[in-house]
CSV table of C-alpha atoms in Angstrom, one decimal:
chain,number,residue,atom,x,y,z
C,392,UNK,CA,-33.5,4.1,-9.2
C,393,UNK,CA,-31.7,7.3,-9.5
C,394,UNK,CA,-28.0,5.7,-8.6
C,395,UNK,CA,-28.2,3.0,-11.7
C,396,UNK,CA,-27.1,5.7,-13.8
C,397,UNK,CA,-23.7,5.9,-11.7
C,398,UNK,CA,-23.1,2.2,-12.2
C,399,UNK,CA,-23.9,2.2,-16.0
C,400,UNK,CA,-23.2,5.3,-17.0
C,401,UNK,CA,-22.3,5.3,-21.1
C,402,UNK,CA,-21.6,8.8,-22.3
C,403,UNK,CA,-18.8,8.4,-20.4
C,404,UNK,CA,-17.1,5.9,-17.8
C,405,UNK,CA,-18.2,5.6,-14.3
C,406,UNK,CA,-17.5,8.9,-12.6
C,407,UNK,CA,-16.5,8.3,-8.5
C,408,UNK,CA,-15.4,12.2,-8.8
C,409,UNK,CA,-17.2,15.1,-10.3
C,410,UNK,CA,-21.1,15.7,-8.5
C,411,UNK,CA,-24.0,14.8,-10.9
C,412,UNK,CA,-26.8,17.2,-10.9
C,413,UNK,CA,-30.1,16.1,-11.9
C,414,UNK,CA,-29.9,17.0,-16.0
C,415,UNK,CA,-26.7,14.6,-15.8
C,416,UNK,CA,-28.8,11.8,-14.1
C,417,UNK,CA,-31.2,12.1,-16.5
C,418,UNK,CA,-28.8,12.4,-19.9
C,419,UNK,CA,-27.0,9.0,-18.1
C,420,UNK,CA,-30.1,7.8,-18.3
C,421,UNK,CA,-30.9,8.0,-21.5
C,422,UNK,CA,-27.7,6.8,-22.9
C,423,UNK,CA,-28.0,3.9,-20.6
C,424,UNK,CA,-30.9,3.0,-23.2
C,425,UNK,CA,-29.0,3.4,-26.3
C,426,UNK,CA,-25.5,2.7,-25.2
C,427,UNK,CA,-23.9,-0.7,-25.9
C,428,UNK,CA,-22.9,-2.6,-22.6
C,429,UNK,CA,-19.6,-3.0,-24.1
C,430,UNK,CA,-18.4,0.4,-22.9
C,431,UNK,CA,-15.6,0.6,-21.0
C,432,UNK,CA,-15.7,2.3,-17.3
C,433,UNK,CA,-12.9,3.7,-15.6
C,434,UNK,CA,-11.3,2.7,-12.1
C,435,UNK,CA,-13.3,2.0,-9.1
C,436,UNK,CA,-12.0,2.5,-5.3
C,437,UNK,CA,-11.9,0.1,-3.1
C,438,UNK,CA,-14.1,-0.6,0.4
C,439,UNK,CA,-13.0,-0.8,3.7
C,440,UNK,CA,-11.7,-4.3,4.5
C,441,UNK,CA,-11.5,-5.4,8.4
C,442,UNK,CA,-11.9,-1.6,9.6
C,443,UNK,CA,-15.6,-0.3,10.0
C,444,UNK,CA,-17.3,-3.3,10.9
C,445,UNK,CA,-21.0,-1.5,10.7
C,446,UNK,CA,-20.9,-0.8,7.4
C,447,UNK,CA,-18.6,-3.7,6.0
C,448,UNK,CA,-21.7,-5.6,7.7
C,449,UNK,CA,-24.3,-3.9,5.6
C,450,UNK,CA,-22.3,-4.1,2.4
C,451,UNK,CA,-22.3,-7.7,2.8
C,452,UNK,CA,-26.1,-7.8,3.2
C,453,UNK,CA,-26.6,-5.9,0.2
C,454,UNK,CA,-24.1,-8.2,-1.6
C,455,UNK,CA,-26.2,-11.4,-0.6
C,456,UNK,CA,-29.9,-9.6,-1.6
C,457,UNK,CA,-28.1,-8.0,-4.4
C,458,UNK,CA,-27.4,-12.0,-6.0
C,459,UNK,CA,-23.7,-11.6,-5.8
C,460,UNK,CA,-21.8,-14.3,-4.5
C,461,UNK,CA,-17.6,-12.8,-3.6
C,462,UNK,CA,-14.4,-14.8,-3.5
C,463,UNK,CA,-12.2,-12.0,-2.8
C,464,UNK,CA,-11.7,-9.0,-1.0
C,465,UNK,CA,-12.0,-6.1,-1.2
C,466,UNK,CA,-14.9,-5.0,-2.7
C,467,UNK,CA,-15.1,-2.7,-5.6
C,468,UNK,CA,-17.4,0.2,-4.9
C,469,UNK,CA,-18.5,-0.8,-8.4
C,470,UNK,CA,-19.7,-4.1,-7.8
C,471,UNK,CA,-21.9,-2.9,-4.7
C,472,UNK,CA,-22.9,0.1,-7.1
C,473,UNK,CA,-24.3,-2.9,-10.0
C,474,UNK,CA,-25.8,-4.6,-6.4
C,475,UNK,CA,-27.9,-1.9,-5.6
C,476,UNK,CA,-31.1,-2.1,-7.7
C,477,UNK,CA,-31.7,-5.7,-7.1
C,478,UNK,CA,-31.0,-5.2,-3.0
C,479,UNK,CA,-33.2,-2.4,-2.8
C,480,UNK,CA,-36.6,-4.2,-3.8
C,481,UNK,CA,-35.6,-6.2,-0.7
C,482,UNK,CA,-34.3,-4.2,2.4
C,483,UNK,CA,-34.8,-0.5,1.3
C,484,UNK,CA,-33.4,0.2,5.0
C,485,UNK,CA,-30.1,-1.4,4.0
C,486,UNK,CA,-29.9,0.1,0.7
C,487,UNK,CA,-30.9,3.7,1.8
C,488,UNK,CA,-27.7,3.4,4.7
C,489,UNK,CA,-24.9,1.8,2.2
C,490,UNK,CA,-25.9,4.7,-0.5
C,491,UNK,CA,-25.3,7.5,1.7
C,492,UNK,CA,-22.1,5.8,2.7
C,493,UNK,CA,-21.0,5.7,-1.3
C,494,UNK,CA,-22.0,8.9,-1.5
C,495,UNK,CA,-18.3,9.4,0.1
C,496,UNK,CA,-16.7,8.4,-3.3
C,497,UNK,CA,-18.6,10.4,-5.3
C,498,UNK,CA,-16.3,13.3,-5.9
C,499,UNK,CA,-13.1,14.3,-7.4
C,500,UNK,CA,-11.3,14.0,-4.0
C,501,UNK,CA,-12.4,13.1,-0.4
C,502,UNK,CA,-12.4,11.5,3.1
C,503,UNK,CA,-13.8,8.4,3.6
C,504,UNK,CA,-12.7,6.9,6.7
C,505,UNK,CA,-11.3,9.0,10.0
C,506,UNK,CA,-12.1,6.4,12.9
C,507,UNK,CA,-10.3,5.9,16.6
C,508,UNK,CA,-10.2,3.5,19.0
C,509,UNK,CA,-9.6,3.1,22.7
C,510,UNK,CA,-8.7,0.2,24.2
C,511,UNK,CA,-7.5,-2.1,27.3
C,512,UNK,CA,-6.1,-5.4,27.9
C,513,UNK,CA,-5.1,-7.5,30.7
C,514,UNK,CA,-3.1,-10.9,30.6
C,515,UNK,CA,-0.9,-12.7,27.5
C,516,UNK,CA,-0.3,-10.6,24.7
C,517,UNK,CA,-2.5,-11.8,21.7
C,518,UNK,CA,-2.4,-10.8,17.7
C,519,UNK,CA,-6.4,-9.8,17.0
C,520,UNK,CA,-7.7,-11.8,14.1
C,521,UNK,CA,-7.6,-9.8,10.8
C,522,UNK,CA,-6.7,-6.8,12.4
C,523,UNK,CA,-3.2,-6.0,10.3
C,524,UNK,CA,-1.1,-6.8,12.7
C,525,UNK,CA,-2.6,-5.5,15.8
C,526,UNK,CA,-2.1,-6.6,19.2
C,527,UNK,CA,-4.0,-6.4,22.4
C,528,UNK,CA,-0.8,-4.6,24.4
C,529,UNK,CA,-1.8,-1.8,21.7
C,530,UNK,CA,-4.6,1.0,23.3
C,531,UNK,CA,-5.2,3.2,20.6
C,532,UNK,CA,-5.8,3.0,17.0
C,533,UNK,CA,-6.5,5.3,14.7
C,534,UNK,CA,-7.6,4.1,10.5
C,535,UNK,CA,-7.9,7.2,7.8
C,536,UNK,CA,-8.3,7.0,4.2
C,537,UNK,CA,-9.6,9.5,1.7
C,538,UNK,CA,-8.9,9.7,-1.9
C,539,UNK,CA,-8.0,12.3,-5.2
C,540,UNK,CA,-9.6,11.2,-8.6
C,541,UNK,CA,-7.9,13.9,-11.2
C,542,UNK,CA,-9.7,11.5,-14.3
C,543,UNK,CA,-11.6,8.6,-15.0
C,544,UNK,CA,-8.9,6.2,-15.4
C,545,UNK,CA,-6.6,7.1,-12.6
C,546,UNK,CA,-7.3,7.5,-9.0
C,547,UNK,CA,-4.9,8.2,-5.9
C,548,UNK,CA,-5.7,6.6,-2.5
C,549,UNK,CA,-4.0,7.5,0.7
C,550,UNK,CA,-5.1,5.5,3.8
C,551,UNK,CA,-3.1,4.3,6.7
C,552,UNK,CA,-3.8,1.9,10.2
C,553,UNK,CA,-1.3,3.0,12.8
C,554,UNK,CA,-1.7,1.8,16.6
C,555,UNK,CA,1.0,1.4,19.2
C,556,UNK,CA,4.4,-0.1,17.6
C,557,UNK,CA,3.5,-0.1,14.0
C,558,UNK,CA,1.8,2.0,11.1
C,559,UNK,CA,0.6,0.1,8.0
C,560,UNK,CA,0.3,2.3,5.1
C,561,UNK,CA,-2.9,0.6,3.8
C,562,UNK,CA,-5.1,1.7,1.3
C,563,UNK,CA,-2.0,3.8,0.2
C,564,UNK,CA,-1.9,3.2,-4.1
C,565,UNK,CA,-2.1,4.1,-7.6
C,566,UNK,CA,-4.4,3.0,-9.6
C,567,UNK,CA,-4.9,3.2,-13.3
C,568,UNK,CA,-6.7,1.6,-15.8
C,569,UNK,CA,-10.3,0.7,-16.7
C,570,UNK,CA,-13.6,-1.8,-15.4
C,571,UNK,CA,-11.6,-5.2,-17.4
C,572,UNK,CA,-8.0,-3.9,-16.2
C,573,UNK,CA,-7.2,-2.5,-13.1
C,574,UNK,CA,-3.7,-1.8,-12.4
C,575,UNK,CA,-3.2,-1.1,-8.2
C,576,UNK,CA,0.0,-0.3,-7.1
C,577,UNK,CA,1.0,0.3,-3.2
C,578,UNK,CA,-0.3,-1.2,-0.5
C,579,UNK,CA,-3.6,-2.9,-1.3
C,580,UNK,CA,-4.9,-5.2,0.6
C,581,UNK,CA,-5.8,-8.9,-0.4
C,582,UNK,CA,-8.3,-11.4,0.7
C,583,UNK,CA,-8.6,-15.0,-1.0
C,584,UNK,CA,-11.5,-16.5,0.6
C,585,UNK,CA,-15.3,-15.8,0.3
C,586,UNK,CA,-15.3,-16.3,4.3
C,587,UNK,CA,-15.6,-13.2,6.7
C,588,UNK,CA,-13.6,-13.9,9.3
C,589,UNK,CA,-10.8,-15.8,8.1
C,590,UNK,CA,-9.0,-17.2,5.0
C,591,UNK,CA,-6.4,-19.6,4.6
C,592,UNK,CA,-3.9,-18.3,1.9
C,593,UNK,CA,-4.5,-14.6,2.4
C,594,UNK,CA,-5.8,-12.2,4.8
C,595,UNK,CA,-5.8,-9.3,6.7
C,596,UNK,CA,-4.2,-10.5,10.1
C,597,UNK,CA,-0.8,-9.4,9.1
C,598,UNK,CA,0.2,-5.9,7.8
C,599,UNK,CA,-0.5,-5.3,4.2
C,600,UNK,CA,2.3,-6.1,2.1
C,601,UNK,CA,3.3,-3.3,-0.7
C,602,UNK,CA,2.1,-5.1,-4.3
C,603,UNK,CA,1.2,-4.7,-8.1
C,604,UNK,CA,-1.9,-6.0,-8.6
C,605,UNK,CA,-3.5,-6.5,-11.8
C,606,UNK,CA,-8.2,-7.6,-11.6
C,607,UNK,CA,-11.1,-6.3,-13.0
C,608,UNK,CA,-14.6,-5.8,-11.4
C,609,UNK,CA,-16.6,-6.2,-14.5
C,610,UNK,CA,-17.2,-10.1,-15.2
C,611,UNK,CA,-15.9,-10.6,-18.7
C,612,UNK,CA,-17.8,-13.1,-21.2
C,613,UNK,CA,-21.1,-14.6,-20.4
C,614,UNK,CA,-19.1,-17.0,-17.9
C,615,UNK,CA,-18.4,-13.7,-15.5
C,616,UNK,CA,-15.1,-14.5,-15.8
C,617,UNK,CA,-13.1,-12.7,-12.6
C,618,UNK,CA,-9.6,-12.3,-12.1
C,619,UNK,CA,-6.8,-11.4,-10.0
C,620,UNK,CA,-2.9,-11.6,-9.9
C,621,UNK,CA,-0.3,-10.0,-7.7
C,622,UNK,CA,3.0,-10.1,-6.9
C,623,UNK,CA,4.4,-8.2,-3.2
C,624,UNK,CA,6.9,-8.1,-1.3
C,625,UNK,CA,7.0,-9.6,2.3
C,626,UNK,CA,9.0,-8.3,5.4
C,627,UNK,CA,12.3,-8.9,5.9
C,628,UNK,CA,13.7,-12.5,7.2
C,629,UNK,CA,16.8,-14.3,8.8
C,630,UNK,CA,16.0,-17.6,8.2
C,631,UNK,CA,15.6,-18.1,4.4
C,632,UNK,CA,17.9,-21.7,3.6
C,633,UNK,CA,20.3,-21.3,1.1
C,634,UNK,CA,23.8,-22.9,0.3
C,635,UNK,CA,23.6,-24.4,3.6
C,636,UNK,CA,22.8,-21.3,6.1
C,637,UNK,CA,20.2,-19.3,7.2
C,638,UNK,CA,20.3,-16.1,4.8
C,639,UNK,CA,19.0,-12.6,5.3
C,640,UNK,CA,16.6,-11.1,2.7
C,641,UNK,CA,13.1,-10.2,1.1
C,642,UNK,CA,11.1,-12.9,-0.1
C,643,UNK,CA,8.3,-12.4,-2.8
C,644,UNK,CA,5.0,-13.1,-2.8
C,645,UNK,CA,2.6,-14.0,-5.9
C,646,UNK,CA,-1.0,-14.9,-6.0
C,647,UNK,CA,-3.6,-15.9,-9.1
C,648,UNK,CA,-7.2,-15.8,-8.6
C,649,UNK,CA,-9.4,-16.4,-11.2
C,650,UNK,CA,-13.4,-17.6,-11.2
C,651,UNK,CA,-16.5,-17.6,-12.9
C,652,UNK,CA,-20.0,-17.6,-12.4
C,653,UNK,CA,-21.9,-20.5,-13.9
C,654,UNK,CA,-25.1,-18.8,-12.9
C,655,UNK,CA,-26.7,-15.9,-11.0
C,656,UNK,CA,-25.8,-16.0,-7.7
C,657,UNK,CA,-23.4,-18.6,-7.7
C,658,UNK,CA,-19.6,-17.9,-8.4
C,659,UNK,CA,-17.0,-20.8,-8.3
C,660,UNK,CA,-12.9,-19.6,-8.1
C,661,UNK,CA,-9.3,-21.3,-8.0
C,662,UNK,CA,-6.2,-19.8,-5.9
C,663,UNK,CA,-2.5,-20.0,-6.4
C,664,UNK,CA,0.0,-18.3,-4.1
C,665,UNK,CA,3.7,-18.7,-4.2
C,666,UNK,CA,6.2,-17.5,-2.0
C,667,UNK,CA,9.9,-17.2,-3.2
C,668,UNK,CA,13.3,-15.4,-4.3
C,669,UNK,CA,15.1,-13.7,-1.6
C,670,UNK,CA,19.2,-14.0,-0.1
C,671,UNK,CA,19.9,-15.0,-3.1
C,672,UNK,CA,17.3,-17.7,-4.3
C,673,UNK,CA,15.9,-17.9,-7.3
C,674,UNK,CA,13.0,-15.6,-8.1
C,675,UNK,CA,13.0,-14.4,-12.4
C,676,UNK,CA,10.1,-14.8,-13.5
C,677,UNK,CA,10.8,-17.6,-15.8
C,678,UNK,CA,11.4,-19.7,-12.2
C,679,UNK,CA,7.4,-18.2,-11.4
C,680,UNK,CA,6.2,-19.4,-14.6
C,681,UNK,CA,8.1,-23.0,-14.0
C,682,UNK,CA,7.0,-23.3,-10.3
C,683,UNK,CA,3.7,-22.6,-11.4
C,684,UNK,CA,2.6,-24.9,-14.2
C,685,UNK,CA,4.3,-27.7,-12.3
C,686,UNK,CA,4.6,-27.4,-8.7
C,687,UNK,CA,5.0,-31.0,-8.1
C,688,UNK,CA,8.5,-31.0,-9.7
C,689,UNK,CA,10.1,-28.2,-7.9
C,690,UNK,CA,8.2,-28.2,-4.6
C,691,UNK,CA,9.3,-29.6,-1.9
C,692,UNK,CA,7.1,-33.0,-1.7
C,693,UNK,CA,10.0,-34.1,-4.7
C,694,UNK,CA,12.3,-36.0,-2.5
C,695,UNK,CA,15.1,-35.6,-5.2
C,696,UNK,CA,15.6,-32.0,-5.2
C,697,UNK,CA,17.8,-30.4,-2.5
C,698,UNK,CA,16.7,-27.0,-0.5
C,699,UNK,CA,18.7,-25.0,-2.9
C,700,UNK,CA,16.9,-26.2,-5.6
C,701,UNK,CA,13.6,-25.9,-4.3
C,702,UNK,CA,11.4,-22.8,-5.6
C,703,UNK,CA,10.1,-22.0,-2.6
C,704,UNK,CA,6.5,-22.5,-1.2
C,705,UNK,CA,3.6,-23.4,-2.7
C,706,UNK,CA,-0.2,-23.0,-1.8
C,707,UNK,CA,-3.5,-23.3,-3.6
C,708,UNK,CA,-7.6,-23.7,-3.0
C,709,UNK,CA,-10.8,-23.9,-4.5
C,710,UNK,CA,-13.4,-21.9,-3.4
C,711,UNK,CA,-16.7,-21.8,-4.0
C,712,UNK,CA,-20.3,-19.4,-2.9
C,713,UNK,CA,-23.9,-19.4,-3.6
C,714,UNK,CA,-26.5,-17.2,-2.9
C,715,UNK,CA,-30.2,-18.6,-2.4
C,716,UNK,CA,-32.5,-16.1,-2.9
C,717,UNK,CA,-36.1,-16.4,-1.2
C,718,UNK,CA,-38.0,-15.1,1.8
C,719,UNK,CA,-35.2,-16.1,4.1
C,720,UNK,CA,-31.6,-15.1,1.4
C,721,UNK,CA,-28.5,-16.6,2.2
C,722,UNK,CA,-25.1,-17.2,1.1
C,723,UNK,CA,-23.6,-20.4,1.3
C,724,UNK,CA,-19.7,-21.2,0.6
C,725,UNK,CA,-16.9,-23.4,1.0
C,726,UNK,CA,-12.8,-23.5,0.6
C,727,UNK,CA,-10.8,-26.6,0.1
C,728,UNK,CA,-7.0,-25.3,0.4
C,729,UNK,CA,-3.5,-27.5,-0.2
C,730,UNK,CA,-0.1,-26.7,1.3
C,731,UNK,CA,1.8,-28.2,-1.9
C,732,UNK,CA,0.8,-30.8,-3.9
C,733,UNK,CA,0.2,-34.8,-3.0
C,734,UNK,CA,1.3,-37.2,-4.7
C,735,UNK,CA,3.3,-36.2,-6.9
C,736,UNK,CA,0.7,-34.7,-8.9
C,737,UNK,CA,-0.1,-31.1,-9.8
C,738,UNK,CA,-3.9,-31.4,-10.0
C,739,UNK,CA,-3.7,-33.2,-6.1
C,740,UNK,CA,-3.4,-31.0,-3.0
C,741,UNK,CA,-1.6,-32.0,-0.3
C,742,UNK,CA,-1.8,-31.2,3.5
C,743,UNK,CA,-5.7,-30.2,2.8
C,744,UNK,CA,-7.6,-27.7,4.8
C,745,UNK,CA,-11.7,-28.0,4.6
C,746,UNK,CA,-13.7,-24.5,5.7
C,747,UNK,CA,-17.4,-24.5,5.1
C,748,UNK,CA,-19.7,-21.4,5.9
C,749,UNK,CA,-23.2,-20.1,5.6
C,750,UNK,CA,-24.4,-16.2,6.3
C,751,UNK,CA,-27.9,-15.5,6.6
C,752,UNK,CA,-28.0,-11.3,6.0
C,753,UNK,CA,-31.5,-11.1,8.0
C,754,UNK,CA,-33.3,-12.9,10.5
C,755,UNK,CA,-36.4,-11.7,12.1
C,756,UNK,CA,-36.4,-8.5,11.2
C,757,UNK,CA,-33.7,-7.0,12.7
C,758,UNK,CA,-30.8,-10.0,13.5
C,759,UNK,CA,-27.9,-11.5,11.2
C,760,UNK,CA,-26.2,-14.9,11.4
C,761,UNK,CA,-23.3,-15.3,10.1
C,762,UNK,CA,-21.3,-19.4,11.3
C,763,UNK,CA,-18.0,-20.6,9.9
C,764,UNK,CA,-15.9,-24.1,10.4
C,765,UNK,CA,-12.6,-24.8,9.4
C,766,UNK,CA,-10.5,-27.7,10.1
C,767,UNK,CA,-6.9,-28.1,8.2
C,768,UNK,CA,-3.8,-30.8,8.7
C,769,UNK,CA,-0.2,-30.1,10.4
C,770,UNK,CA,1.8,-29.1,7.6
C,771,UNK,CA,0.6,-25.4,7.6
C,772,UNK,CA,2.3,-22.0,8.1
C,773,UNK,CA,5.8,-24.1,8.1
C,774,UNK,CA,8.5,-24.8,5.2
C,775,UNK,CA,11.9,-25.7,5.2
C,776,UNK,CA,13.5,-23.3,3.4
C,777,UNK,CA,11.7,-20.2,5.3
C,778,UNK,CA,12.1,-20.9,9.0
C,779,UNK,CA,9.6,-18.4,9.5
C,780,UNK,CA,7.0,-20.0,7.5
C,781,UNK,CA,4.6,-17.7,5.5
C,782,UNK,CA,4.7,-14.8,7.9
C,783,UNK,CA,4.7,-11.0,7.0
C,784,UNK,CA,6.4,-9.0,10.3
C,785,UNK,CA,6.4,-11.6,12.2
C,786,UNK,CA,2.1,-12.4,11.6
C,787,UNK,CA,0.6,-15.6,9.7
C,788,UNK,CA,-0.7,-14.2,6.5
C,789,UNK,CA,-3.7,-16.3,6.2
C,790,UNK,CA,-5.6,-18.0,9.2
C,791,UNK,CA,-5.3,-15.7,12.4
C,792,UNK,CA,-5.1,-19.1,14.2
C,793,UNK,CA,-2.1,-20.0,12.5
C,794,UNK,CA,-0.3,-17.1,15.5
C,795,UNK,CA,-2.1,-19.0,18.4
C,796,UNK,CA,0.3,-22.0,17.9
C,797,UNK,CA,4.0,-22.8,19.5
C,798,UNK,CA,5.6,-21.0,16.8
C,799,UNK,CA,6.4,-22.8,13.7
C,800,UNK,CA,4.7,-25.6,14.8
C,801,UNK,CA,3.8,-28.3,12.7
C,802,UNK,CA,0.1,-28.2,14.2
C,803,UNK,CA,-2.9,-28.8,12.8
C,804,UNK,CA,-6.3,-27.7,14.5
C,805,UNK,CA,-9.9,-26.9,13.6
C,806,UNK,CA,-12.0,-23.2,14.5
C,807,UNK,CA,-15.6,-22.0,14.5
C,808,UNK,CA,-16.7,-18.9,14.3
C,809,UNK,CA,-20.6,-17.7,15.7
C,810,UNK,CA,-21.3,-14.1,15.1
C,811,UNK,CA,-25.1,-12.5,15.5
C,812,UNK,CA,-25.7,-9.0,14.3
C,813,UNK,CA,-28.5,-6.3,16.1
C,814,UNK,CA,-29.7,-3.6,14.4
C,815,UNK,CA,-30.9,-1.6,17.8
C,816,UNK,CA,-34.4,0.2,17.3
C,817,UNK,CA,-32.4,3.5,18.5
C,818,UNK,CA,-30.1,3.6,15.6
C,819,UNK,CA,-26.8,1.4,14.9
C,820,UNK,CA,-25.3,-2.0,15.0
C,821,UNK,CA,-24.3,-4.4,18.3
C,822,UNK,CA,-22.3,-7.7,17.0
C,823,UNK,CA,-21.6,-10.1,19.1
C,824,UNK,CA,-18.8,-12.7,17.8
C,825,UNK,CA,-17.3,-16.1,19.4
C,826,UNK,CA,-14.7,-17.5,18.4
C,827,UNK,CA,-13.6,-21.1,19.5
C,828,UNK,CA,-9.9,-23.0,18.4
């Protein structure tokens, strides 16, 4: 396979920049023999999240043949990179369409997205799931991204989703650092769920928040250790309570992901997110560290503490996917979520939220099936101390259902999601998707 070299190459760290003529495949190669695994690659750009559904569909695929199960989004072109060899002794079709499409990243600089839409709507206005804020009253949209790699270790990504009323600078960062420590700063997006079409703590239906994020794409130890953590800041608010009124401010957003994988195929992950600080509240990083190795103390289940003395909100889930590998491959994965703790204890989640899902990447040939349930209690998407819950521009940040309620309403609900995929004969993809609250 000629493009393993670009996913282990030794001599020196993975290049997404500079062309490789043939000698260099072959000197990679080589090295990949004699090289120790230990050696460090350099950054790795990110995929489209949420904006070109044909080939975010066939990424997936090759994820699921490729034995790797994701919690979070998105994906390092890396990982679908290391995906490759195993995918392609199953669907060389796939393989041969997602490696002309990293073939984008595999320069110093580049374009890698230039997409518009057209559009019409009739009726109530409506928030489309996962779609950063856009809204049906919108008729255009227009996503671009490209990218300018001047070294291994440091990569500059412009991107941006604009439509009628709003531009989100997404896929707009820095990033520095190498395969175990990735440092992103802008506006990268984050996803903490192994679903497709929705997550409970963090998605893609509001705009993308500006952040420092901190991951790696290479599993570390033999448990394929994974990690994450962020902190953002979210859109302005008027109703944050503190010292007995609604305040103006900024609050701040934190998230943790961390997982392993026990075995091949299988990868099992924890969540914490925390919103907080802002008009005034408290939000040093020693009240993070407090909040977060005891939430049960300073959240506000703890019927002794007042709203002032309250950190702020608290969230957290475990999440869980495995691939089965066979004739028929597919991916099977669950999230069990908490809105603040129960009990009284920090190892019990309170208001629970229960979303199971299972993707098959092909069926007969030329179809994939993709079915997801979730079904979570009232206490979502509300707090007391931020009236407007855990919103970003005025969008729930996690489940796009959370929007299709009486606004901060204390409402719980369940959703299903049915989508079949086509591959026509004549060439592309036709999706058809139903969703049902």
């Amino acid at each position: 396979m000629i493009w393993w070299p670009l996913s282990l190459p030794y001599q020196r760290p993975v290049q997404y920049s500079a062309p490789m003529k043939r000698a260099r495949y072959a000197a990679c190669g080589l090295l990949g023999l004699i090289a120790p695994l230990a050696v460090a690659r350099g950054v790795s750009p990110y995929l489209p999240l949420n904006l070109d559904p044909s080939i975010e569909q066939q990424i997936e695929r090759v994820l699921i043949l490729g034995e790797k199960a994701v919690l979070t989004r998105p994906i390092a072109t890396a990982t679908v990179l290391d995906a490759l060899p195993v995918a392609c002794q199953k669907d060389v079709t796939v393989c041969n369409e997602v490696r002309r499409y990293l073939a984008r990243y595999m320069r110093n600089a580049g374009v890698t997205e230039a997409i518009v839409e057209a559009s019409t709507a009739s009726g109530a206005d409506k928030t489309i799931p996962n779609r950063y804020g856009l809204t049906t009253k919108s008729n255009w949209e227009a996503i671009a991204r490209g990218y300018w790699q001047p070294a291994d270790y440091a990569l500059l990504s412009l991107g941006a989703v604009a439509y009628q009323g709003d531009l989100v600078p997404d896929g707009t960062m820095l990033s520095l650092g190498l395969d175990v420590v990735q440092l992103d700063i802008g506006y990268r997006a984050h996803w903490l769920s192994p679903f497709t079409d929705s997550a409970m703590l963090l998605s893609t239906h509001a705009p993308t928040m500006p952040s420092i994020t901190l991951s790696n794409y290479r599993p570390l130890t033999r448990l394929g250790l994974h990690y994450e953590a962020f902190m953002a800041s979210m859109s302005e608010t008027h109703q944050i309570d503190f010292e007995g009124a609604p305040r103006t401010g900024r609050p701040r957003l934190s998230g943790l992901h961390v997982s392993i994988e026990p075995a091949s195929g299988w990868s099992l992950g924890i969540n914490r997110e925390l919103q907080y600080g802002g008009a005034g509240r408290p939000g040093s990083i020693s009240d993070l560290l407090r909040a977060f190795f005891s939430p049960s103390r300073y959240d506000n289940t703890n019927a002794q503490l007042t709203s002032d003395q309250q950190f702020g909100n608290q969230l957290a889930s475990i999440t869980s996917s495995m691939v089965f590998p066979g004739r028929v491959p597919f991916s099977l994965y669950m999230e069990y979520a908490g809105e603040d703790t129960s009990a009284g204890k920090n190892y019990l989640l309170g208001n629970s939220a229960l979303s199971v899902g299972i993707r098959f990447p092909r069926l007969w040939r030329r179809f994939d099936l993709t079915i997801e349930l979730s079904e979570w209690q009232n206490a979502w998407y509300v707090n007391g101390v931020y009236g407007d819950g855990l919103t970003n521009k005025g969008n729930v940040i996690g489940h796009w259902a959370g929007d299709e309620r009486q606004f901060n309403s204390a409402t719980g609900a369940r959703s299903g999601m049915i989508r079949l995929g086509w591959d026509a004969p004549f060439g592309g993809t036709v999706d058809g998707r139903i969703r049902a609250l």
